[in-house]
Each structure stands twice: as structure tokens, then as C-alpha cells.
């Protein structure tokens, strides 16, 4: 469980369910330049990255694979680097799921320990975030300051 990036072209996507905040695809299929196809199941795509995600889109795709107990998604597509555009999603669904699990787990813990099913995954997510092993900025931007400035200039300005 953690962050990964895949370079390739979006060749297929499954049916989707959407609302004003995100779209959940049954699957996304990305074909690497070597021809290997990678299928990612139950992917949440927030509106920032959904604007750049289309069939035939080529670039580097950044995913956060997480254990989300009782949720409709298993991964979040949180960043895309295309030829002339870069999108770094401002929504971190890992944090949202972590807070949801911890609160629900604490509420349900007195009921026969039922809350442990939510509390333990929430605490595991908290530990991975504190340890820095899921640092999205470091993976997306890298350590070169010139590359960081270039990528930030390619992103949309929020008003």
C-alpha cells in the first residue's frame, strides 16, 4: 500500500459513478511504452485530475493505493504529468479516509469492540502519513528546484 507512478497511455476505463467532487471508475487501464497493460481497479479521481484524464491521454500517472475498509474505492489518481500540463490534486482521500476511520472506530469501539475494524486501519494510515512514506509532493515534484518551479507553473491557478 502506498504511492506509485505509471508512465503510459490511458487505453480503457470502466463504468464510472460521479458526483460534484469525484468520479469512481470501476477500473483504469494504462498501457506502458513497452506494451504492458496495467489495470487498476476501483479508482477515485477528483475533479482536478479528472479534467486531464481521457482515453488516449499519455503521460505519468500518480496513484495512491490504500486500504480503505468499507469504501467504494481502493486507489486515488492524484497527479498527472503530461507533455505540457501537470495536475497535482489538492484533495487527499487518504487523509479523509483516515479521519473517517478513526472517528467511526472510536464511536463504535465500546460496542463489543466493533470499532476496531475501523480504528486499526485508520491508525495504520496515520502512522504511514507521519512516517513520510506517502509524501506526494516529493514523488510528484522530485528534488530539483527548477523542475518544481516548471511543474508548478504548468498547474492551474485557483481563484
XYZ file of N, CA and C in Angstrom:
477
model
N 0.837 -1.164 0.000
C 0.000 0.000 0.000
C 0.891 1.239 0.000
N 0.628 2.146 -0.891
C 1.411 3.359 -0.927
C 1.319 4.042 -2.274
N 2.303 4.882 -2.505
C 2.324 5.689 -3.722
C 3.041 4.952 -4.840
N 2.546 5.126 -6.050
C 3.208 4.582 -7.222
C 2.927 5.472 -8.412
N 3.804 5.398 -9.385
C 3.586 6.143 -10.617
C 3.784 5.214 -11.807
N 2.986 5.458 -12.833
C 2.986 4.637 -14.037
C 3.094 5.574 -15.231
N 4.019 5.299 -16.116
C 4.164 6.079 -17.342
C 3.532 5.290 -18.477
N 2.641 5.959 -19.217
C 1.984 5.276 -20.321
C 0.817 6.061 -20.869
N -0.109 5.348 -21.489
C -1.282 5.930 -22.130
C -2.537 5.258 -21.589
N -3.558 6.060 -21.310
C -4.834 5.504 -20.854
C -5.509 4.862 -22.065
N -5.699 3.548 -21.997
C -6.280 2.827 -23.131
C -7.709 2.367 -22.881
N -8.136 2.328 -21.610
C -9.518 1.924 -21.317
C -9.887 2.365 -19.910
N -11.179 2.527 -19.702
C -11.692 2.749 -18.352
C -13.075 2.125 -18.270
N -13.403 1.676 -17.072
C -14.691 1.027 -16.862
C -15.779 2.047 -16.594
N -16.965 1.528 -16.290
C -18.063 2.428 -15.977
C -17.678 3.268 -14.763
N -18.349 4.396 -14.632
C -17.984 5.309 -13.559
C -19.224 5.805 -12.832
N -18.986 6.242 -11.632
C -20.018 6.840 -10.798
C -19.442 8.177 -10.342
N -20.187 9.256 -10.511
C -19.607 10.554 -10.201
C -20.581 11.419 -9.423
N -20.005 12.429 -8.766
C -20.773 13.478 -8.100
C -19.993 14.779 -8.298
N -20.269 15.787 -7.529
C -19.599 17.077 -7.713
C -18.144 17.087 -7.278
N -17.691 16.058 -6.566
C -16.338 16.079 -6.025
C -15.399 15.076 -6.677
N -15.919 13.902 -7.034
C -15.032 12.889 -7.584
C -15.789 11.914 -8.474
N -15.004 11.181 -9.245
C -15.516 10.113 -10.093
C -14.824 8.828 -9.667
N -15.593 7.770 -9.524
C -15.014 6.475 -9.189
C -15.172 5.571 -10.404
N -14.032 5.173 -10.960
C -14.026 4.273 -12.118
C -13.927 2.833 -11.625
N -14.650 1.936 -12.277
C -14.539 0.518 -11.944
C -13.112 0.038 -12.185
N -12.477 0.553 -13.237
C -11.060 0.264 -13.489
C -10.504 1.293 -14.457
N -9.205 1.467 -14.432
C -8.458 2.226 -15.428
C -7.400 1.290 -15.984
N -7.206 1.353 -17.290
C -6.153 0.555 -17.903
C -5.147 1.495 -18.549
N -3.901 1.354 -18.145
C -2.808 2.178 -18.680
C -1.827 1.237 -19.358
N -1.490 1.563 -20.613
C -0.532 0.765 -21.366
C 0.808 1.478 -21.366
N 1.818 0.787 -20.861
C 3.168 1.352 -20.812
C 3.793 1.347 -22.204
N 4.858 2.151 -22.426
C 5.509 2.157 -23.741
C 6.011 0.776 -24.180
N 6.310 -0.101 -23.228
C 6.775 -1.452 -23.563
C 5.641 -2.344 -24.060
N 4.384 -1.892 -23.912
C 3.229 -2.676 -24.332
C 2.529 -3.378 -23.185
N 3.122 -3.360 -22.010
C 2.485 -3.996 -20.850
C 1.280 -3.184 -20.415
N 0.156 -3.884 -20.215
C -1.077 -3.223 -19.776
C -1.213 -3.378 -18.272
N -1.572 -2.281 -17.613
C -1.779 -2.285 -16.173
C -3.218 -1.874 -15.917
N -3.937 -2.726 -15.195
C -5.327 -2.431 -14.864
C -5.413 -2.130 -13.376
N -5.971 -0.987 -13.037
C -6.135 -0.556 -11.656
C -7.624 -0.546 -11.361
N -8.042 -1.294 -10.344
C -9.459 -1.418 -10.009
C -9.887 -0.385 -8.986
N -11.148 0.041 -9.095
C -11.804 0.947 -8.152
C -10.963 2.186 -7.862
N -10.847 3.042 -8.858
C -10.002 4.226 -8.779
C -10.858 5.470 -8.590
N -10.548 6.245 -7.553
C -11.208 7.533 -7.319
C -10.380 8.620 -7.996
N -11.055 9.470 -8.763
C -10.398 10.564 -9.466
C -11.156 11.843 -9.119
N -10.504 12.744 -8.390
C -11.146 14.013 -8.037
C -11.162 14.931 -9.251
N -11.923 16.001 -9.163
C -12.164 16.868 -10.314
C -10.895 17.492 -10.893
N -9.899 17.769 -10.055
C -8.666 18.374 -10.571
C -8.009 17.485 -11.623
N -7.831 16.221 -11.297
C -7.177 15.310 -12.238
C -8.133 14.780 -13.299
N -9.418 14.743 -13.004
C -10.392 14.237 -13.983
C -10.423 15.102 -15.235
N -10.104 16.378 -15.099
C -10.112 17.274 -16.252
C -9.061 16.871 -17.286
N -7.978 16.241 -16.854
C -6.898 15.860 -17.761
C -6.944 14.375 -18.158
N -7.774 13.595 -17.478
C -7.843 12.158 -17.724
C -8.856 11.857 -18.828
N -8.360 11.355 -19.952
C -9.207 10.964 -21.078
C -8.591 9.747 -21.742
N -9.388 9.032 -22.506
C -8.830 7.934 -23.292
C -7.790 8.498 -24.247
N -6.655 7.865 -24.322
C -5.579 8.336 -25.188
C -4.642 9.314 -24.515
N -4.939 9.729 -23.289
C -4.041 10.626 -22.561
C -2.740 9.902 -22.265
N -1.631 10.567 -22.569
C -0.316 9.979 -22.326
C 0.431 10.832 -21.317
N 1.206 10.182 -20.489
C 1.995 10.900 -19.502
C 2.361 9.998 -18.344
N 2.613 10.634 -17.212
C 2.946 9.914 -15.993
C 1.777 10.059 -15.033
N 1.276 8.942 -14.543
C 0.094 8.929 -13.690
C 0.499 8.506 -12.278
N 0.065 9.271 -11.285
C 0.442 9.044 -9.896
C -0.768 8.541 -9.124
N -0.583 7.419 -8.449
C -1.677 6.766 -7.724
C -1.297 6.553 -6.263
N -2.309 6.549 -5.431
C -2.154 6.231 -4.022
C -3.006 4.998 -3.759
N -2.345 3.851 -3.587
C -3.062 2.599 -3.316
C -3.164 2.471 -1.806
N -4.406 2.408 -1.319
C -4.614 2.394 0.123
C -5.654 1.356 0.510
N -5.567 0.929 1.753
C -6.578 0.039 2.297
C -7.667 0.913 2.890
N -8.843 0.859 2.284
C -9.958 1.671 2.757
C -11.097 0.724 3.070
N -11.216 0.368 4.347
C -12.211 -0.605 4.782
C -13.619 -0.047 4.586
N -14.455 -0.785 3.864
C -15.849 -0.400 3.681
C -16.070 0.749 2.710
N -15.096 1.079 1.857
C -15.245 2.179 0.910
C -15.443 1.661 -0.500
N -15.837 2.577 -1.379
C -16.110 2.220 -2.766
C -14.867 2.241 -3.636
N -13.737 2.708 -3.138
C -12.524 2.806 -3.947
C -11.341 2.219 -3.185
N -10.309 1.844 -3.946
C -9.089 1.300 -3.359
C -7.879 2.158 -3.672
N -7.988 3.010 -4.688
C -6.875 3.866 -5.106
C -7.394 5.264 -5.413
N -6.476 6.206 -5.412
C -6.800 7.555 -5.868
C -5.764 7.964 -6.911
N -6.233 8.417 -8.054
C -5.357 9.022 -9.051
C -5.232 10.483 -8.648
N -4.067 10.878 -8.139
C -3.923 12.214 -7.549
C -3.000 13.137 -8.334
N -2.379 12.640 -9.382
C -1.500 13.512 -10.153
C -1.275 12.977 -11.549
N -1.129 13.917 -12.488
C -0.825 13.560 -13.871
C 0.204 14.556 -14.389
N 1.261 14.038 -14.988
C 2.235 14.870 -15.699
C 2.124 14.507 -17.173
N 1.586 15.414 -17.959
C 1.500 15.203 -19.404
C 2.594 16.038 -20.058
N 2.598 16.060 -21.378
C 3.665 16.759 -22.095
C 3.745 18.243 -21.729
N 2.619 18.926 -21.710
C 2.662 20.365 -21.444
C 1.814 20.776 -20.244
N 1.289 19.798 -19.508
C 0.456 20.119 -18.345
C 0.816 19.212 -17.186
N 0.622 19.743 -15.989
C 0.808 18.954 -14.775
C -0.355 19.261 -13.850
N -0.901 18.217 -13.239
C -2.005 18.385 -12.298
C -1.647 17.639 -11.020
N -1.636 18.368 -9.917
C -1.423 17.802 -8.583
C -2.710 18.058 -7.814
N -3.454 16.999 -7.540
C -4.775 17.138 -6.928
C -4.675 17.662 -5.507
N -5.506 18.613 -5.172
C -5.485 19.211 -3.835
C -6.220 18.352 -2.812
N -7.004 17.378 -3.254
C -7.747 16.509 -2.345
C -6.930 15.250 -2.052
N -6.740 14.973 -0.784
C -6.027 13.785 -0.375
C -7.038 12.845 0.282
N -7.524 11.874 -0.465
C -8.544 10.960 0.045
C -8.002 10.045 1.134
N -6.689 9.870 1.197
C -6.096 9.079 2.278
C -6.370 9.755 3.618
N -6.210 11.079 3.684
C -6.477 11.809 4.932
C -7.955 11.738 5.297
N -8.814 11.901 4.314
C -10.252 11.842 4.561
C -10.658 10.473 5.097
N -10.157 9.416 4.464
C -10.480 8.059 4.912
C -9.921 7.799 6.304
N -8.708 8.310 6.577
C -8.091 8.116 7.885
C -8.935 8.753 8.987
N -9.348 9.982 8.778
C -10.160 10.683 9.778
C -11.498 9.966 9.973
N -12.120 9.562 8.870
C -13.397 8.835 8.938
C -13.246 7.543 9.739
N -12.184 6.775 9.450
C -11.984 5.509 10.149
C -11.712 5.708 11.636
N -10.903 6.683 11.979
C -10.581 6.896 13.388
C -11.816 7.339 14.163
N -12.565 8.286 13.621
C -13.763 8.750 14.327
C -14.814 7.653 14.455
N -15.084 6.945 13.372
C -16.070 5.873 13.418
C -15.610 4.747 14.352
N -14.327 4.440 14.308
C -13.787 3.401 15.182
C -13.905 3.760 16.652
N -13.632 5.023 16.981
C -13.742 5.446 18.381
C -15.190 5.424 18.848
N -16.113 5.779 17.961
C -17.522 5.752 18.334
C -18.044 4.329 18.537
N -17.586 3.399 17.690
C -18.100 2.035 17.744
C -17.289 1.095 18.633
N -16.145 1.545 19.143
C -15.295 0.692 19.969
C -16.004 0.179 21.223
N -16.805 0.997 21.924
C -17.486 0.480 23.123
C -18.533 -0.600 22.836
N -18.961 -0.727 21.587
C -19.993 -1.714 21.243
C -19.312 -3.033 20.899
N -18.887 -3.745 21.916
C -18.278 -5.061 21.731
C -16.990 -5.050 20.935
N -16.294 -3.939 20.906
C -15.041 -3.861 20.168
C -15.207 -3.778 18.668
N -16.426 -3.551 18.206
C -16.715 -3.487 16.773
C -15.909 -2.384 16.080
N -15.639 -1.312 16.789
C -14.913 -0.183 16.203
C -13.481 -0.486 15.828
N -12.931 -1.596 16.328
C -11.546 -1.950 15.997
C -11.374 -2.182 14.497
N -12.438 -2.628 13.812
C -12.360 -2.849 12.367
C -12.122 -1.547 11.606
N -12.504 -0.425 12.164
C -12.267 0.875 11.540
C -11.083 1.589 12.173
N -10.924 1.445 13.468
C -9.876 2.167 14.180
C -8.481 1.709 13.771
N -8.264 0.412 13.661
C -6.929 -0.092 13.324
C -6.451 0.345 11.930
N -7.270 0.234 10.876
C -6.808 0.760 9.578
C -6.593 2.273 9.605
N -7.411 2.998 10.367
C -7.232 4.439 10.482
C -5.917 4.789 11.139
N -5.563 4.067 12.195
C -4.286 4.308 12.870
C -3.106 3.890 11.993
N -3.265 2.827 11.215
C -2.208 2.416 10.285
C -1.974 3.496 9.230
N -3.046 4.092 8.708
C -2.895 5.201 7.755
C -2.212 6.387 8.409
N -2.565 6.684 9.656
C -1.938 7.789 10.379
C -0.439 7.562 10.528
N -0.045 6.343 10.863
C 1.376 6.035 11.018
C 2.137 6.164 9.702
N 1.537 5.731 8.590
C 2.226 5.863 7.297
C 2.366 7.325 6.902
N 1.387 8.143 7.259
C 1.481 9.567 6.927
C 2.523 10.262 7.793
N 2.588 9.902 9.073
C 3.579 10.502 9.969
C 4.991 10.080 9.572
N 5.152 8.840 9.147
C 6.477 8.344 8.776
C 7.009 8.996 7.499
N 6.131 9.591 6.707
C 6.559 10.244 5.472
C 6.645 9.311 4.286
N 6.192 8.083 4.426
C 6.290 7.133 3.314
C 5.262 7.401 2.224
N 4.306 8.277 2.484
C 3.324 8.637 1.464
C 3.373 10.150 1.208
N 4.586 10.652 0.977
C 4.791 12.070 0.699
C 4.559 12.322 -0.794
N 3.377 12.803 -1.124
C 3.003 13.005 -2.528
C 3.858 14.072 -3.207
N 4.122 15.151 -2.507
C 4.909 16.233 -3.101
C 6.290 15.781 -3.523
N 6.946 14.979 -2.698
C 8.295 14.506 -3.004
C 8.288 13.612 -4.243
N 7.286 12.754 -4.370
C 7.212 11.875 -5.534
C 6.875 12.657 -6.807
N 5.943 13.586 -6.716
C 5.473 14.310 -7.897
C 6.513 15.325 -8.392
N 7.022 16.146 -7.491
C 7.927 17.223 -7.883
C 9.390 16.809 -7.952
N 9.804 15.839 -7.174
C 11.209 15.459 -7.136
C 12.003 16.427 -6.285
N 13.313 16.390 -6.421
C 14.164 17.232 -5.578
C 14.836 18.372 -6.330
N 14.660 18.450 -7.644
C 15.266 19.508 -8.444
C 14.407 20.776 -8.361
N 14.930 21.884 -7.797
C 14.125 23.115 -7.655
C 13.631 23.686 -8.991
N 14.410 23.539 -10.047
C 13.984 24.046 -11.356
C 12.781 23.252 -11.869
N 12.801 21.953 -11.646
C 11.678 21.102 -12.065
C 10.424 21.421 -11.246
N 10.597 21.710 -9.970
C 9.465 22.075 -9.109
C 8.805 23.339 -9.643
N 9.601 24.365 -9.959
C 9.048 25.622 -10.498
C 8.357 25.400 -11.835
N 8.965 24.595 -12.705
C 8.371 24.325 -14.022
C 7.015 23.639 -13.875
N 6.936 22.644 -13.015
C 5.681 21.912 -12.828
C 4.623 22.788 -12.173
N 5.017 23.623 -11.228
C 4.048 24.499 -10.574
C 3.511 25.547 -11.545
N 4.307 25.987 -12.506
C 3.852 26.941 -13.500
C 2.848 26.319 -14.473
N 2.917 25.012 -14.663
C 2.008 24.332 -15.574
C 0.638 24.078 -14.942
N 0.524 24.221 -13.642
C -0.727 23.947 -12.953
C -1.636 25.158 -12.993
N -2.922 24.893 -12.916
C -3.918 25.951 -12.968
C -3.857 26.798 -11.701
N -4.162 28.069 -11.842
C -4.239 28.980 -10.707
C -5.656 28.934 -10.160
N -5.790 28.792 -8.860
C -7.121 28.709 -8.230
C -7.584 30.099 -7.814
N -8.847 30.379 -8.104
C -9.437 31.677 -7.730
C -10.606 31.432 -6.809
